[in-house]
């Protein structure tokens, strides 16, 4: 009767043996998790579904919940962040060339990296964001991914207009 859980599976845990340990007099079971880790779990917690892994499931869920898009260290995110900073951050070193001239990032893009990527897509290597009309805002219809050569050919006139 005491070995009734051996061979059973609860979530990610496979029960392999009855443990010699007890928790407040309750039976504990040696389990092998699908991730490869071993753990000892109270039998009632297994049967009630309170413990479903060695902890790996909880860690994965915590990571998933705290991650919005998974690109915060990627180049497109840096491009988006820098675009907003040069237009809207007062202390940005070259703000006078962007926000200081009245250039803004549209609200949709300023409020959501996901919306920016949805509209612009992920750039190919070596591409950067370019405004078709250099006096216009960063917004759908006025932005494209461009090569360094394309950007060099799309500059403001020397008098600043």
PDB file of N, CA and C in Angstrom, residues 30-116:
ATOM      1  N   UNK A  30      10.532  10.115  -3.587  1.00  0.00           N
ATOM      2  CA  UNK A  30      11.653  10.486  -4.442  1.00  0.00           C
ATOM      3  C   UNK A  30      11.113  10.546  -5.869  1.00  0.00           C
ATOM      4  N   UNK A  31      11.352  11.658  -6.548  1.00  0.00           N
ATOM      5  CA  UNK A  31      10.826  11.857  -7.895  1.00  0.00           C
ATOM      6  C   UNK A  31      11.940  12.288  -8.842  1.00  0.00           C
ATOM      7  N   UNK A  32      11.751  11.969 -10.097  1.00  0.00           N
ATOM      8  CA  UNK A  32      12.659  12.402 -11.167  1.00  0.00           C
ATOM      9  C   UNK A  32      11.839  13.307 -12.071  1.00  0.00           C
ATOM     10  N   UNK A  33      12.312  14.525 -12.267  1.00  0.00           N
ATOM     11  CA  UNK A  33      11.611  15.504 -13.098  1.00  0.00           C
ATOM     12  C   UNK A  33      11.991  15.298 -14.574  1.00  0.00           C
ATOM     13  N   UNK A  34      11.110  15.692 -15.466  1.00  0.00           N
ATOM     14  CA  UNK A  34      11.388  15.581 -16.900  1.00  0.00           C
ATOM     15  C   UNK A  34      12.641  16.356 -17.306  1.00  0.00           C
ATOM     16  N   UNK A  35      12.987  17.383 -16.532  1.00  0.00           N
ATOM     17  CA  UNK A  35      14.181  18.176 -16.850  1.00  0.00           C
ATOM     18  C   UNK A  35      15.464  17.447 -16.443  1.00  0.00           C
ATOM     19  N   UNK A  36      15.317  16.339 -15.690  1.00  0.00           N
ATOM     20  CA  UNK A  36      16.480  15.559 -15.275  1.00  0.00           C
ATOM     21  C   UNK A  36      16.833  15.706 -13.810  1.00  0.00           C
ATOM     22  N   UNK A  37      16.246  16.662 -13.127  1.00  0.00           N
ATOM     23  CA  UNK A  37      16.543  16.872 -11.706  1.00  0.00           C
ATOM     24  C   UNK A  37      15.769  15.887 -10.839  1.00  0.00           C
ATOM     25  N   UNK A  38      16.313  15.634  -9.670  1.00  0.00           N
ATOM     26  CA  UNK A  38      15.645  14.789  -8.686  1.00  0.00           C
ATOM     27  C   UNK A  38      15.142  15.668  -7.550  1.00  0.00           C
ATOM     28  N   UNK A  39      14.036  15.251  -6.941  1.00  0.00           N
ATOM     29  CA  UNK A  39      13.515  15.995  -5.798  1.00  0.00           C
ATOM     30  C   UNK A  39      12.699  15.053  -4.922  1.00  0.00           C
ATOM     31  N   UNK A  40      12.466  15.479  -3.692  1.00  0.00           N
ATOM     32  CA  UNK A  40      11.651  14.730  -2.753  1.00  0.00           C
ATOM     33  C   UNK A  40      10.410  15.556  -2.471  1.00  0.00           C
ATOM     34  N   UNK A  41       9.235  14.928  -2.629  1.00  0.00           N
ATOM     35  CA  UNK A  41       7.977  15.656  -2.557  1.00  0.00           C
ATOM     36  C   UNK A  41       7.006  14.940  -1.631  1.00  0.00           C
ATOM     37  N   UNK A  42       6.245  15.710  -0.885  1.00  0.00           N
ATOM     38  CA  UNK A  42       5.197  15.150  -0.035  1.00  0.00           C
ATOM     39  C   UNK A  42       4.133  14.509  -0.928  1.00  0.00           C
ATOM     40  N   UNK A  43       3.704  13.297  -0.590  1.00  0.00           N
ATOM     41  CA  UNK A  43       2.735  12.558  -1.396  1.00  0.00           C
ATOM     42  C   UNK A  43       1.427  13.294  -1.596  1.00  0.00           C
ATOM     43  N   UNK A  44       0.939  13.947  -0.543  1.00  0.00           N
ATOM     44  CA  UNK A  44      -0.327  14.687  -0.682  1.00  0.00           C
ATOM     45  C   UNK A  44      -0.185  15.834  -1.669  1.00  0.00           C
ATOM     46  N   UNK A  45       0.986  16.441  -1.735  1.00  0.00           N
ATOM     47  CA  UNK A  45       1.205  17.540  -2.687  1.00  0.00           C
ATOM     48  C   UNK A  45       1.178  17.021  -4.121  1.00  0.00           C
ATOM     49  N   UNK A  46       1.696  15.833  -4.337  1.00  0.00           N
ATOM     50  CA  UNK A  46       1.640  15.224  -5.671  1.00  0.00           C
ATOM     51  C   UNK A  46       0.193  14.953  -6.067  1.00  0.00           C
ATOM     52  N   UNK A  47      -0.535  14.306  -5.173  1.00  0.00           N
ATOM     53  CA  UNK A  47      -1.904  13.899  -5.500  1.00  0.00           C
ATOM     54  C   UNK A  47      -2.859  15.085  -5.628  1.00  0.00           C
ATOM     55  N   UNK A  48      -2.585  16.166  -4.931  1.00  0.00           N
ATOM     56  CA  UNK A  48      -3.434  17.357  -5.007  1.00  0.00           C
ATOM     57  C   UNK A  48      -3.025  18.292  -6.149  1.00  0.00           C
ATOM     58  N   UNK A  49      -1.924  17.966  -6.836  1.00  0.00           N
ATOM     59  CA  UNK A  49      -1.449  18.812  -7.929  1.00  0.00           C
ATOM     60  C   UNK A  49      -0.738  20.064  -7.464  1.00  0.00           C
ATOM     61  N   UNK A  50      -0.373  20.122  -6.192  1.00  0.00           N
ATOM     62  CA  UNK A  50       0.317  21.299  -5.658  1.00  0.00           C
ATOM     63  C   UNK A  50       1.777  21.350  -6.078  1.00  0.00           C
ATOM     64  N   UNK A  51       2.378  20.191  -6.350  1.00  0.00           N
ATOM     65  CA  UNK A  51       3.754  20.122  -6.833  1.00  0.00           C
ATOM     66  C   UNK A  51       3.748  19.350  -8.137  1.00  0.00           C
ATOM     67  N   UNK A  52       4.192  20.015  -9.214  1.00  0.00           N
ATOM     68  CA  UNK A  52       4.154  19.382 -10.540  1.00  0.00           C
ATOM     69  C   UNK A  52       5.532  19.256 -11.180  1.00  0.00           C
ATOM     70  N   UNK A  53       6.552  19.826 -10.526  1.00  0.00           N
ATOM     71  CA  UNK A  53       7.915  19.743 -11.061  1.00  0.00           C
ATOM     72  C   UNK A  53       8.905  19.965  -9.930  1.00  0.00           C
ATOM     73  N   UNK A  54      10.173  19.893 -10.268  1.00  0.00           N
ATOM     74  CA  UNK A  54      11.236  20.137  -9.292  1.00  0.00           C
ATOM     75  C   UNK A  54      11.378  21.622  -8.974  1.00  0.00           C
ATOM     76  N   UNK A  55      10.666  22.437  -9.691  1.00  0.00           N
ATOM     77  CA  UNK A  55      10.776  23.893  -9.585  1.00  0.00           C
ATOM     78  C   UNK A  55      11.027  24.507 -10.945  1.00  0.00           C
ATOM     79  N   UNK A  56      11.361  23.661 -11.914  1.00  0.00           N
ATOM     80  CA  UNK A  56      11.670  24.172 -13.253  1.00  0.00           C
ATOM     81  C   UNK A  56      10.432  24.797 -13.913  1.00  0.00           C
ATOM     82  N   UNK A  57       9.255  24.232 -13.673  1.00  0.00           N
ATOM     83  CA  UNK A  57       8.025  24.771 -14.265  1.00  0.00           C
ATOM     84  C   UNK A  57       7.775  26.183 -13.733  1.00  0.00           C
ATOM     85  N   UNK A  58       7.897  26.361 -12.426  1.00  0.00           N
ATOM     86  CA  UNK A  58       7.712  27.682 -11.817  1.00  0.00           C
ATOM     87  C   UNK A  58       8.703  28.686 -12.398  1.00  0.00           C
ATOM     88  N   UNK A  59       9.961  28.273 -12.543  1.00  0.00           N
ATOM     89  CA  UNK A  59      10.984  29.160 -13.102  1.00  0.00           C
ATOM     90  C   UNK A  59      10.652  29.555 -14.537  1.00  0.00           C
ATOM     91  N   UNK A  60      10.190  28.589 -15.332  1.00  0.00           N
ATOM     92  CA  UNK A  60       9.821  28.881 -16.728  1.00  0.00           C
ATOM     93  C   UNK A  60       8.644  29.840 -16.791  1.00  0.00           C
ATOM     94  N   UNK A  61       7.647  29.631 -15.937  1.00  0.00           N
ATOM     95  CA  UNK A  61       6.467  30.497 -15.925  1.00  0.00           C
ATOM     96  C   UNK A  61       6.829  31.907 -15.472  1.00  0.00           C
ATOM     97  N   UNK A  62       7.682  32.016 -14.472  1.00  0.00           N
ATOM     98  CA  UNK A  62       8.122  33.333 -14.012  1.00  0.00           C
ATOM     99  C   UNK A  62       8.853  34.056 -15.127  1.00  0.00           C
ATOM    100  N   UNK A  63       9.720  33.358 -15.814  1.00  0.00           N
ATOM    101  CA  UNK A  63      10.454  33.953 -16.929  1.00  0.00           C
ATOM    102  C   UNK A  63       9.510  34.370 -18.050  1.00  0.00           C
ATOM    103  N   UNK A  64       8.553  33.517 -18.373  1.00  0.00           N
ATOM    104  CA  UNK A  64       7.601  33.807 -19.445  1.00  0.00           C
ATOM    105  C   UNK A  64       6.756  35.029 -19.102  1.00  0.00           C
ATOM    106  N   UNK A  65       6.297  35.120 -17.848  1.00  0.00           N
ATOM    107  CA  UNK A  65       5.455  36.246 -17.447  1.00  0.00           C
ATOM    108  C   UNK A  65       6.225  37.558 -17.437  1.00  0.00           C
ATOM    109  N   UNK A  66       7.498  37.520 -17.121  1.00  0.00           N
ATOM    110  CA  UNK A  66       8.266  38.761 -17.029  1.00  0.00           C
ATOM    111  C   UNK A  66       8.848  39.187 -18.377  1.00  0.00           C
ATOM    112  N   UNK A  67       8.749  38.335 -19.364  1.00  0.00           N
ATOM    113  CA  UNK A  67       9.295  38.640 -20.684  1.00  0.00           C
ATOM    114  C   UNK A  67       8.174  39.147 -21.586  1.00  0.00           C
ATOM    115  N   UNK A  68       8.353  40.317 -22.174  1.00  0.00           N
ATOM    116  CA  UNK A  68       7.320  40.847 -23.051  1.00  0.00           C
ATOM    117  C   UNK A  68       7.549  40.440 -24.497  1.00  0.00           C
ATOM    118  N   UNK A  69       8.748  40.663 -24.980  1.00  0.00           N
ATOM    119  CA  UNK A  69       9.017  40.341 -26.385  1.00  0.00           C
ATOM    120  C   UNK A  69      10.315  39.581 -26.571  1.00  0.00           C
ATOM    121  N   UNK A  70      11.147  39.559 -25.566  1.00  0.00           N
ATOM    122  CA  UNK A  70      12.384  38.796 -25.641  1.00  0.00           C
ATOM    123  C   UNK A  70      13.473  39.424 -26.486  1.00  0.00           C
ATOM    124  N   UNK A  71      13.292  40.677 -26.878  1.00  0.00           N
ATOM    125  CA  UNK A  71      14.272  41.319 -27.763  1.00  0.00           C
ATOM    126  C   UNK A  71      14.975  42.509 -27.112  1.00  0.00           C
ATOM    127  N   UNK A  72      14.872  42.652 -25.795  1.00  0.00           N
ATOM    128  CA  UNK A  72      15.428  43.846 -25.164  1.00  0.00           C
ATOM    129  C   UNK A  72      16.943  43.975 -25.306  1.00  0.00           C
ATOM    130  N   UNK A  73      17.633  42.905 -25.645  1.00  0.00           N
ATOM    131  CA  UNK A  73      19.081  42.977 -25.861  1.00  0.00           C
ATOM    132  C   UNK A  73      19.424  42.915 -27.355  1.00  0.00           C
ATOM    133  N   UNK A  74      18.422  42.913 -28.195  1.00  0.00           N
ATOM    134  CA  UNK A  74      18.635  42.783 -29.641  1.00  0.00           C
ATOM    135  C   UNK A  74      18.740  44.162 -30.306  1.00  0.00           C
ATOM    136  N   UNK A  75      19.345  44.185 -31.458  1.00  0.00           N
ATOM    137  CA  UNK A  75      19.572  45.414 -32.207  1.00  0.00           C
ATOM    138  C   UNK A  75      18.287  46.192 -32.516  1.00  0.00           C
ATOM    139  N   UNK A  76      17.186  45.553 -32.954  1.00  0.00           N
ATOM    140  CA  UNK A  76      15.967  46.326 -33.232  1.00  0.00           C
ATOM    141  C   UNK A  76      15.454  47.086 -32.010  1.00  0.00           C
ATOM    142  N   UNK A  77      15.605  46.509 -30.834  1.00  0.00           N
ATOM    143  CA  UNK A  77      15.169  47.185 -29.615  1.00  0.00           C
ATOM    144  C   UNK A  77      16.029  48.419 -29.356  1.00  0.00           C
ATOM    145  N   UNK A  78      17.335  48.290 -29.546  1.00  0.00           N
ATOM    146  CA  UNK A  78      18.227  49.443 -29.348  1.00  0.00           C
ATOM    147  C   UNK A  78      17.893  50.552 -30.335  1.00  0.00           C
ATOM    148  N   UNK A  79      17.580  50.198 -31.584  1.00  0.00           N
ATOM    149  CA  UNK A  79      17.200  51.194 -32.594  1.00  0.00           C
ATOM    150  C   UNK A  79      15.941  51.927 -32.145  1.00  0.00           C
ATOM    151  N   UNK A  80      14.941  51.177 -31.684  1.00  0.00           N
ATOM    152  CA  UNK A  80      13.681  51.757 -31.215  1.00  0.00           C
ATOM    153  C   UNK A  80      13.919  52.687 -30.023  1.00  0.00           C
ATOM    154  N   UNK A  81      14.687  52.197 -29.043  1.00  0.00           N
ATOM    155  CA  UNK A  81      14.967  52.985 -27.847  1.00  0.00           C
ATOM    156  C   UNK A  81      15.724  54.275 -28.195  1.00  0.00           C
ATOM    157  N   UNK A  82      16.729  54.162 -29.060  1.00  0.00           N
ATOM    158  CA  UNK A  82      17.510  55.341 -29.442  1.00  0.00           C
ATOM    159  C   UNK A  82      16.674  56.339 -30.232  1.00  0.00           C
ATOM    160  N   UNK A  83      15.771  55.846 -31.078  1.00  0.00           N
ATOM    161  CA  UNK A  83      14.882  56.712 -31.844  1.00  0.00           C
ATOM    162  C   UNK A  83      14.043  57.560 -30.879  1.00  0.00           C
ATOM    163  N   UNK A  84      13.507  56.933 -29.859  1.00  0.00           N
ATOM    164  CA  UNK A  84      12.696  57.655 -28.872  1.00  0.00           C
ATOM    165  C   UNK A  84      13.559  58.632 -28.088  1.00  0.00           C
ATOM    166  N   UNK A  85      14.729  58.200 -27.679  1.00  0.00           N
ATOM    167  CA  UNK A  85      15.612  59.069 -26.893  1.00  0.00           C
ATOM    168  C   UNK A  85      16.020  60.323 -27.658  1.00  0.00           C
ATOM    169  N   UNK A  86      16.386  60.194 -28.930  1.00  0.00           N
ATOM    170  CA  UNK A  86      16.865  61.377 -29.660  1.00  0.00           C
ATOM    171  C   UNK A  86      15.748  62.381 -29.927  1.00  0.00           C
ATOM    172  N   UNK A  87      14.510  61.931 -29.849  1.00  0.00           N
ATOM    173  CA  UNK A  87      13.387  62.844 -30.066  1.00  0.00           C
ATOM    174  C   UNK A  87      12.765  63.351 -28.769  1.00  0.00           C
ATOM    175  N   UNK A  88      12.789  62.549 -27.715  1.00  0.00           N
ATOM    176  CA  UNK A  88      11.994  62.887 -26.534  1.00  0.00           C
ATOM    177  C   UNK A  88      12.770  62.985 -25.228  1.00  0.00           C
ATOM    178  N   UNK A  89      14.047  62.647 -25.216  1.00  0.00           N
ATOM    179  CA  UNK A  89      14.833  62.710 -23.991  1.00  0.00           C
ATOM    180  C   UNK A  89      15.653  63.990 -24.009  1.00  0.00           C
ATOM    181  N   UNK A  90      15.330  64.889 -23.086  1.00  0.00           N
ATOM    182  CA  UNK A  90      15.943  66.223 -23.051  1.00  0.00           C
ATOM    183  C   UNK A  90      17.470  66.203 -23.013  1.00  0.00           C
ATOM    184  N   UNK A  91      18.061  65.213 -22.361  1.00  0.00           N
ATOM    185  CA  UNK A  91      19.518  65.184 -22.187  1.00  0.00           C
ATOM    186  C   UNK A  91      20.237  64.406 -23.282  1.00  0.00           C
ATOM    187  N   UNK A  92      19.526  63.950 -24.303  1.00  0.00           N
ATOM    188  CA  UNK A  92      20.184  63.222 -25.395  1.00  0.00           C
ATOM    189  C   UNK A  92      21.158  64.174 -26.102  1.00  0.00           C
ATOM    190  N   UNK A  93      22.426  63.777 -26.288  1.00  0.00           N
ATOM    191  CA  UNK A  93      23.449  64.689 -26.817  1.00  0.00           C
ATOM    192  C   UNK A  93      23.100  65.338 -28.168  1.00  0.00           C
ATOM    193  N   UNK A  94      22.422  64.630 -29.044  1.00  0.00           N
ATOM    194  CA  UNK A  94      22.106  65.188 -30.360  1.00  0.00           C
ATOM    195  C   UNK A  94      20.612  65.478 -30.522  1.00  0.00           C
ATOM    196  N   UNK A  95      19.950  65.724 -29.401  1.00  0.00           N
ATOM    197  CA  UNK A  95      18.511  65.981 -29.449  1.00  0.00           C
ATOM    198  C   UNK A  95      18.188  67.192 -30.322  1.00  0.00           C
ATOM    199  N   UNK A  96      19.078  68.158 -30.370  1.00  0.00           N
ATOM    200  CA  UNK A  96      18.843  69.363 -31.179  1.00  0.00           C
ATOM    201  C   UNK A  96      18.648  69.027 -32.658  1.00  0.00           C
ATOM    202  N   UNK A  97      19.172  67.889 -33.105  1.00  0.00           N
ATOM    203  CA  UNK A  97      19.028  67.485 -34.503  1.00  0.00           C
ATOM    204  C   UNK A  97      17.715  66.740 -34.766  1.00  0.00           C
ATOM    205  N   UNK A  98      17.017  66.367 -33.710  1.00  0.00           N
ATOM    206  CA  UNK A  98      15.790  65.570 -33.846  1.00  0.00           C
ATOM    207  C   UNK A  98      14.655  66.248 -33.089  1.00  0.00           C
ATOM    208  N   UNK A  99      14.477  65.901 -31.832  1.00  0.00           N
ATOM    209  CA  UNK A  99      13.400  66.483 -31.032  1.00  0.00           C
ATOM    210  C   UNK A  99      13.487  67.989 -30.954  1.00  0.00           C
ATOM    211  N   UNK A 100      14.689  68.515 -30.950  1.00  0.00           N
ATOM    212  CA  UNK A 100      14.884  69.966 -30.915  1.00  0.00           C
ATOM    213  C   UNK A 100      14.399  70.658 -32.182  1.00  0.00           C
ATOM    214  N   UNK A 101      14.266  69.904 -33.270  1.00  0.00           N
ATOM    215  CA  UNK A 101      13.728  70.453 -34.531  1.00  0.00           C
ATOM    216  C   UNK A 101      12.240  70.140 -34.675  1.00  0.00           C
ATOM    217  N   UNK A 102      11.653  69.547 -33.630  1.00  0.00           N
ATOM    218  CA  UNK A 102      10.226  69.247 -33.664  1.00  0.00           C
ATOM    219  C   UNK A 102       9.888  67.848 -34.156  1.00  0.00           C
ATOM    220  N   UNK A 103      10.901  67.038 -34.415  1.00  0.00           N
ATOM    221  CA  UNK A 103      10.652  65.675 -34.885  1.00  0.00           C
ATOM    222  C   UNK A 103      10.248  64.811 -33.693  1.00  0.00           C
ATOM    223  N   UNK A 104       9.194  64.036 -33.867  1.00  0.00           N
ATOM    224  CA  UNK A 104       8.675  63.185 -32.804  1.00  0.00           C
ATOM    225  C   UNK A 104       8.526  61.752 -33.290  1.00  0.00           C
ATOM    226  N   UNK A 105       8.346  60.863 -32.342  1.00  0.00           N
ATOM    227  CA  UNK A 105       8.007  59.471 -32.638  1.00  0.00           C
ATOM    228  C   UNK A 105       6.498  59.367 -32.419  1.00  0.00           C
ATOM    229  N   UNK A 106       5.791  58.773 -33.377  1.00  0.00           N
ATOM    230  CA  UNK A 106       4.333  58.658 -33.239  1.00  0.00           C
ATOM    231  C   UNK A 106       3.993  57.923 -31.943  1.00  0.00           C
ATOM    232  N   UNK A 107       2.848  58.246 -31.396  1.00  0.00           N
ATOM    233  CA  UNK A 107       2.419  57.680 -30.110  1.00  0.00           C
ATOM    234  C   UNK A 107       2.394  56.153 -30.147  1.00  0.00           C
ATOM    235  N   UNK A 108       1.915  55.575 -31.243  1.00  0.00           N
ATOM    236  CA  UNK A 108       1.830  54.113 -31.343  1.00  0.00           C
ATOM    237  C   UNK A 108       3.200  53.479 -31.125  1.00  0.00           C
ATOM    238  N   UNK A 109       4.225  54.022 -31.768  1.00  0.00           N
ATOM    239  CA  UNK A 109       5.574  53.471 -31.642  1.00  0.00           C
ATOM    240  C   UNK A 109       6.194  53.837 -30.301  1.00  0.00           C
ATOM    241  N   UNK A 110       5.949  55.056 -29.839  1.00  0.00           N
ATOM    242  CA  UNK A 110       6.557  55.479 -28.583  1.00  0.00           C
ATOM    243  C   UNK A 110       6.056  54.620 -27.422  1.00  0.00           C
ATOM    244  N   UNK A 111       4.823  54.178 -27.477  1.00  0.00           N
ATOM    245  CA  UNK A 111       4.244  53.403 -26.391  1.00  0.00           C
ATOM    246  C   UNK A 111       4.449  51.902 -26.512  1.00  0.00           C
ATOM    247  N   UNK A 112       4.943  51.419 -27.676  1.00  0.00           N
ATOM    248  CA  UNK A 112       5.009  49.971 -27.847  1.00  0.00           C
ATOM    249  C   UNK A 112       6.083  49.545 -28.832  1.00  0.00           C
ATOM    250  N   UNK A 113       7.084  48.851 -28.317  1.00  0.00           N
ATOM    251  CA  UNK A 113       8.093  48.272 -29.186  1.00  0.00           C
ATOM    252  C   UNK A 113       7.450  47.259 -30.130  1.00  0.00           C
ATOM    253  N   UNK A 114       6.497  46.489 -29.604  1.00  0.00           N
ATOM    254  CA  UNK A 114       5.820  45.483 -30.423  1.00  0.00           C
ATOM    255  C   UNK A 114       5.116  46.125 -31.615  1.00  0.00           C
ATOM    256  N   UNK A 115       4.477  47.271 -31.406  1.00  0.00           N
ATOM    257  CA  UNK A 115       3.796  47.974 -32.504  1.00  0.00           C
ATOM    258  C   UNK A 115       4.816  48.455 -33.534  1.00  0.00           C
ATOM    259  N   UNK A 116       5.954  48.944 -33.056  1.00  0.00           N
ATOM    260  CA  UNK A 116       7.021  49.388 -33.958  1.00  0.00           C
ATOM    261  C   UNK A 116       7.472  48.233 -34.855  1.00  0.00           C
TER     262      UNK A 116
END
